[in-house]
Amino acid sequence: MVFRYIVKVLFASVILININVQSVCSDESNNVSLHYILTNFDAYVTDFIKEGNIPGAAIAVVVDSEIVFIKGYGVKKVGEDDPIDTHSVFRIASVSKTFASVLTGLLVRDGVLDWDDKVSTYLPDFSLSNPENSKNLTIRHILSHTSGLIPHAYDNLIEANVPFSKIMGELNNVKIMGPVGQCYGYQNTVYNLITEIIESATHQKYTDVLKQRLTQPLGMRDVSFTKDDLDATDDKVCPHRKSCEEWVPTITKNTYYNVPAAAGINASIYDMALWLRGMLGGMPDVLPAEVVADVCKPEIKTPYERRRFNWERRLRSASYGLGWRIFDYAGHTMVFHSGGLHGFRSYCAFLPERNIGIVVLQNSSFRNNFVYKFMDMYLNLDPEMDQIAD
C-alpha cells in the first residue's frame, strides 16, 4: 500500500520542498512515512550537534529526484552567532573526485575520451618507475585507484603546495606495488592526472569544462574552485580543529586546490543537493543515466573499507568504481564517497535502486553516523523505529 504526503516545513530552519512523496520504507507493510523519518532524523542531528557542542553542519536529502529536506545546523564560526544556511560554502574535499569521474564519463559518451585510453596518449612525457605500468596505465586505472602505486603517493607534496606539474614529474620515483588494475591504492596525486588528460583532450582548463558541462547546467550557483574564491564568498563557513576537548576556529588552508579533480571544490549544501539530484536522474539531459551507471560499476574490491567506515554490521561488501565507492549496505547497493581535510568533512551517499540519497557537509571533523543513521531509518533497520506506524 502506498501512502502520499504533502511535505511541509517541519521547523522554521528546515526547508522541505512541497511535493507528493511516497512511503519510503524498506517493506511497504511497515508503513513508515518519509515525513516521520525526516522529522526523527532532524531531531537526532539537532540533539547530536547540541550535546556535542559541535560547530555545525548542513544536510540535504533527495528522493525520486526531488530535494525533500535541506537544512543548516549550528554556526559558521564558533564564538559568533551567524548560523549555517543552505548557501553557506564548505570545502567538499575528496567528494570532488565524484565530479571528475562523471565529467570524464560525459567526455567518454561524447567520444572525446575512452575509459581505457592510455595515459601516455595524452601525457606522452609522463612515466612511472615501472615501464610496464607507464605503458599500460589507463584512465580507468586512474579513476579506480588501481595504478599500482603505493597509496597516497606524494600527498606530502600536495600539503606543501608544490605545483602539480612538478609533483607529476616526481611520480617516477614512487614505489610500485604491482601491475596496473590488480590492487587498490587510494590516490590524490595520481587521481589528478585526469585534470591534465581532460585539458589535453579539450584544450580547455579543467574547471572551465567542469562548469560548462556540470555545475552550471545543474544550477550549482555557490560552487567555486580556489581558496581566493572561497575567501571572497560572504556566506562561507570557518573550519575548526579540536583543542583541549573544544572546537576552535582555524584557517582555511590553500592545500589540495593544486589537485582540483581530487579535492578542489567549494560548494554549499544547496549545490550538493542538486549534484545528488543529478546522480539520481533528476536532470538526464545534463547527467545521462548511462554515465551514472558507468561510474557506479565496481572496478576493484576494497574490503578494508568495511572496517574504516565503522559500518561493519551493515556493510557486507565494499568496492571502488570510478570516483565512487560501492557498498552492499544490508543487502542494498549504496554508492558513496566521503572527504576530509583541515577542518572540513563531507559525505555523499545514495541508494540507486531506491532513488534516495543524503549529503552531509561539516565545518569540523567530528565523528558521526549521520549517513548510517539516516539509511537505517529509511530501510527500517533502526531499533528505535521498529514500532513506528504511519
C-alpha atoms as one frame of an Amber mdcrd trajectory, in Angstrom:
protein
   0.000   0.000   0.000   1.343   3.420  -0.955   0.938   6.495   1.232   1.222
  10.024  -0.094   2.072  13.164   1.834   2.384  16.825   1.013   5.705  17.561
   2.735   5.654  20.826   4.685   8.075  22.818   6.815   8.911  20.812   9.922
  10.693  23.601  11.764  11.419  27.251  10.935  15.003  26.457   9.977  14.170
  23.381   7.869  13.278  23.607   4.205  11.144  20.812   2.806  10.026  21.063
  -0.802   6.231  20.796  -1.233   5.896  17.665  -3.341   3.994  14.419  -3.209
   6.190  11.692  -1.796   5.556   8.007  -1.385   6.217   5.879   1.637   9.926
   5.021   1.505  10.099   2.139   3.934  12.093  -0.958   3.067   8.898  -3.011
   3.299   5.673  -1.167   2.482   3.842  -3.193   5.125   5.939  -1.399   7.748
   4.048   1.824   6.950   6.960   4.094   7.817   6.431   7.509   6.208   9.127
   9.776   4.832   7.665  12.629   6.857   8.154  10.683  10.078  11.670   9.604
   9.128  12.785  13.147   8.308  11.260  14.532  11.491  13.050  11.983  13.660
  16.316  12.263  11.750  16.296  16.056  12.089  15.722  15.736  15.839  18.581
  13.223  16.092  21.027  15.516  14.280  19.916  18.574  16.246  20.453  16.807
  19.568  23.780  15.313  18.442  25.197  18.704  17.484  23.859  20.469  20.572
  25.004  17.839  23.049  28.435  17.552  21.450  28.992  21.332  21.277  29.783
  20.825  17.588  30.329  23.895  15.375  27.911  22.983  12.618  26.834  21.003
   9.589  24.493  21.097   6.619  22.397  18.191   5.358  20.210  17.515   2.328
  18.049  14.531   1.373  16.890  13.783  -2.161  14.083  11.360  -3.011  12.885
  10.450  -6.510  14.981  13.272  -7.994  13.475  15.907  -5.704  15.097  17.746
  -2.791  12.812  16.914   0.139  14.965  18.111   3.032  17.718  20.717   3.287
  18.967  22.383   6.455  21.919  24.091   8.105  22.803  23.293  11.728  24.946
  25.283  14.131  27.164  28.230  13.299  29.697  29.138  10.647  32.263  30.048
  13.286  32.412  29.187  16.980  32.159  32.345  19.082  29.887  34.064  16.573
  26.129  33.850  16.070  25.980  33.629  12.269  24.079  30.385  11.525  24.890
  27.973   8.727  22.287  28.248   5.970  21.605  26.355   2.771  24.008  28.509
   0.737  26.915  28.538   3.218  30.006  27.316   1.372  32.205  24.441   2.576
  35.168  22.618   1.100  33.930  19.207  -0.041  37.437  17.662  -0.166  37.557
  14.219  -1.829  33.894  14.273  -2.814  35.384  16.403  -5.623  36.520  13.081
  -7.123  32.927  12.221  -7.956  32.677  15.273 -10.221  35.892  14.376 -12.055
  34.729  10.856 -12.852  31.298  11.975 -14.033  32.823  14.711 -16.183  35.112
  12.086 -17.700  32.047   9.933 -18.336  30.396  12.755 -20.265  33.502  13.108
 -22.433  33.547   9.337 -22.970  29.917   9.494 -24.066  30.838  12.298 -26.480
  33.671  10.236 -27.943  36.323  12.675 -26.755  37.835  10.115 -24.347  37.574
   6.398 -23.645  37.794   4.770 -20.219  40.578   2.529 -21.499  42.610   5.211
 -23.245  46.273   5.051 -22.263  47.517   7.970 -20.172  50.522   8.192 -22.488
  48.197   9.155 -25.343  47.510  12.481 -23.652  50.608  12.853 -21.478  53.472
  11.407 -23.575  56.174  12.617 -21.175  54.563  11.059 -18.093  56.248   7.983
 -16.646  56.243   5.720 -13.599  59.170   3.793 -12.144  57.996   0.604 -13.857
  57.925   0.863 -17.696  55.077  -1.683 -17.908  52.908   0.379 -15.567  53.733
   3.511 -17.559  52.762   1.809 -20.819  49.560   0.163 -19.537  48.154   2.884
 -17.260  44.682   3.972 -18.422  42.038   6.489 -17.450  40.093   3.630 -15.820
  43.094   2.815 -13.608  43.472   6.444 -12.537  39.824   6.843 -11.554  39.596
   3.464  -9.787  42.853   3.893  -7.818  44.404   0.857  -9.475  47.572   2.456
 -10.850  49.750   0.019  -8.889  51.397   2.789  -6.853  51.580   2.779  -3.066
  48.604   4.619  -1.508  48.616   8.409  -1.103  51.703   8.880  -3.244  53.169
  12.352  -2.629  50.277  13.686  -0.564  53.077  15.351   1.402  53.962  17.417
  -1.672  50.326  18.398  -2.121  50.311  19.519   1.527  53.440  21.565   0.825
  51.640  23.335  -2.048  54.122  22.086  -4.631  52.762  22.792  -8.138  51.101
  19.757  -9.613  53.289  19.814 -12.721  56.310  19.297 -10.504  54.644  16.559
  -8.418  53.649  14.746 -11.587  57.281  14.705 -12.678  58.272  13.032  -9.406
  55.881  10.092  -9.691  58.520   8.028 -11.491  60.266   7.775  -8.114  57.293
   6.203  -6.311  57.360   2.529  -5.314  55.157   0.229  -7.376  53.007  -2.354
  -5.541  52.097  -4.346  -8.627  50.751  -4.226 -12.186  48.011  -1.769 -13.098
  44.444  -2.894 -12.460  45.250  -5.534  -9.867  45.424  -3.768  -6.499  43.720
  -0.804  -4.862  45.785   2.111  -3.559  43.901   5.343  -2.874  45.465   8.371
  -4.571  45.152  12.137  -4.795  48.161  12.955  -6.975  47.615  10.116  -9.448
  43.857  10.762  -9.499  44.501  14.357 -10.508  46.135  13.156 -13.717  42.589
  13.256 -15.089  42.793  17.053 -14.872  45.764  17.044 -17.238  44.137  14.494
 -19.553  40.897  16.477 -19.840  42.825  19.667 -20.522  44.888  17.902 -23.187
  41.800  16.401 -24.851  39.592  19.514 -24.760  42.214  22.285 -24.947  40.360
  23.972 -22.095  41.010  24.469 -18.413  39.630  21.579 -16.335  37.472  23.806
 -14.113  36.041  25.586 -17.169  34.944  22.254 -18.650  33.513  21.252 -15.274
  31.489  24.451 -15.081  30.239  24.194 -18.662  29.215  20.546 -18.511  28.092
  20.042 -14.918  27.980  22.730 -12.268  26.304  25.477 -14.316  23.709  23.274
 -16.083  22.816  21.684 -12.737  22.289  25.149 -11.209  25.105  24.933  -8.663
  25.396  28.676  -8.064  27.662  28.685  -4.983  30.388  26.383  -6.320  34.000
  27.565  -6.781  37.478  26.096  -7.178  40.125  28.154  -5.367  40.912  29.482
  -1.907  40.645  33.023  -3.253  37.133  32.222  -4.479  36.215  30.859  -1.068
  37.729  33.816   0.753  35.729  36.203  -1.438  32.473  34.456  -0.525  30.468
  36.273   2.160  28.442  33.197   3.081  31.231  30.743   3.902  31.934  28.597
   6.923  35.067  28.582   9.020  36.902  25.277   9.580  37.521  24.117  13.149
  40.046  21.943  14.960  39.911  20.239  18.357  41.933  21.862  21.147  41.653
  20.789  24.799  38.370  18.986  24.018  36.890  22.143  22.470  36.329  23.059
  18.840  38.194  26.239  17.929  38.249  28.169  14.636  41.232  27.665  12.357
  42.320  28.986   8.967  41.301  27.618   5.595  44.467  26.247   4.053  45.421
  26.509   0.412  46.385  22.844   0.204  44.686  20.483  -2.263  43.492  23.263
  -4.539  46.520  22.266  -6.627  44.768  18.944  -7.360  41.283  20.160  -8.381
  39.973  16.807  -9.595  40.986  15.139  -6.338  39.873  17.678  -3.737  39.474
  21.197  -5.105  35.759  22.048  -4.999  33.979  24.508  -2.697  30.196  24.114
  -2.523  27.082  24.721  -0.442  24.597  22.102   0.673  22.207  23.534  -1.928
  24.812  22.838  -4.622  25.361  19.325  -3.338  21.646  18.606  -3.203  21.492
  19.499  -6.899  24.501  17.245  -7.538  22.775  14.349  -5.784  19.565  15.106
  -7.669  21.529  14.813 -10.914  23.046  11.488  -9.867  19.554  10.200  -9.089
  18.243  11.022 -12.554  16.764  14.455 -11.919  18.415  16.091 -14.954  19.079
  13.367 -17.546  19.858  15.922 -20.247  22.851  17.049 -18.144  23.754  13.780
 -16.443  22.598  10.787 -18.526  21.747   7.514 -16.822  24.403   5.614 -18.772
  27.135   7.886 -17.398  25.902   7.319 -13.844  25.838   3.576 -14.484  29.417
   3.643 -15.804  30.926   5.381 -12.776  28.898   3.357 -10.254  30.018  -0.042
 -11.506  32.509  -1.803  -9.171  36.065  -1.982 -10.553  38.110  -3.302  -7.620
  37.234  -4.850  -4.251  38.155  -2.794  -1.154  37.334  -4.995   1.873  39.261
  -2.783   4.308  36.667  -0.035   3.820  34.121  -2.131   5.707  36.132  -1.534
   8.871  37.250   2.013   8.140  33.727   3.392   7.970  32.662   1.648  11.173
  29.567   0.221   9.477  30.615  -3.425   9.674  27.285  -4.654  10.947  25.694
  -3.255   7.770  28.413  -3.377   5.074  28.580  -6.815   3.511  30.999  -5.872
   0.743  32.940  -2.828  -0.459  34.356  -1.905  -3.855  35.581   1.160  -5.708
  34.134   2.159  -9.051  35.177   5.248 -10.986  35.339   8.078  -8.476  32.707
   6.414  -6.244  32.681   3.687  -3.610  30.096   0.942  -3.992  28.885  -0.825
  -0.858  26.462  -3.616  -0.144  24.618  -1.958   2.728  22.436  -4.577   4.422
  21.618  -6.088   1.059  21.140  -2.762  -0.740  23.554  -1.137  -3.196  24.937
   2.103  -1.744  27.025   4.478  -3.847  29.179   6.610  -1.567  32.117   8.939
  -1.178  33.495  10.953   1.703  36.140  13.614   2.066  38.041  15.382   4.784
  40.807  17.935   5.130  41.885  20.613   7.610  38.629  21.259   9.454  36.149
  20.120   6.794  34.400  16.810   6.246  31.838  15.697   3.683  29.711  12.654
   2.821  27.548  11.842  -0.189  25.581   8.581  -0.369  22.663   7.232  -2.347
  20.763   4.011  -2.977  20.263   3.909  -6.759  17.688   1.118  -6.628  15.589
   3.147  -4.154  16.221   6.585  -5.689  17.134   8.176  -2.363  20.286   9.831
  -1.062  21.837  12.127   1.524  24.652  14.692   1.616  26.368  15.883   4.794
  28.835  18.812   4.963  30.724  19.730   8.156  32.956  22.610   9.240  34.849
  20.332  11.634  35.945  16.718  11.606  33.605  15.450  14.326  32.780  11.754
  14.111  29.173  10.872  13.460  26.892   8.249  11.960  24.512  10.608  10.147
  24.585   8.687   6.856  24.375   5.375   8.696  21.534   6.631  10.914  19.501
   8.004   8.036  19.888   4.867   5.939  18.887   2.688   8.897  15.809   4.822
   9.468  14.909   4.724   5.789  15.415   0.970   5.482  13.602   0.416   8.791
  16.719  -1.137  10.336  16.927   1.290  13.259  15.693  -0.354  16.503  14.232
   2.971  17.615  11.980   2.947  14.532  10.736  -0.637  14.913   7.371   0.267
  16.385   6.631   3.231  14.114   3.355   3.182  12.210   2.133   5.721   9.705
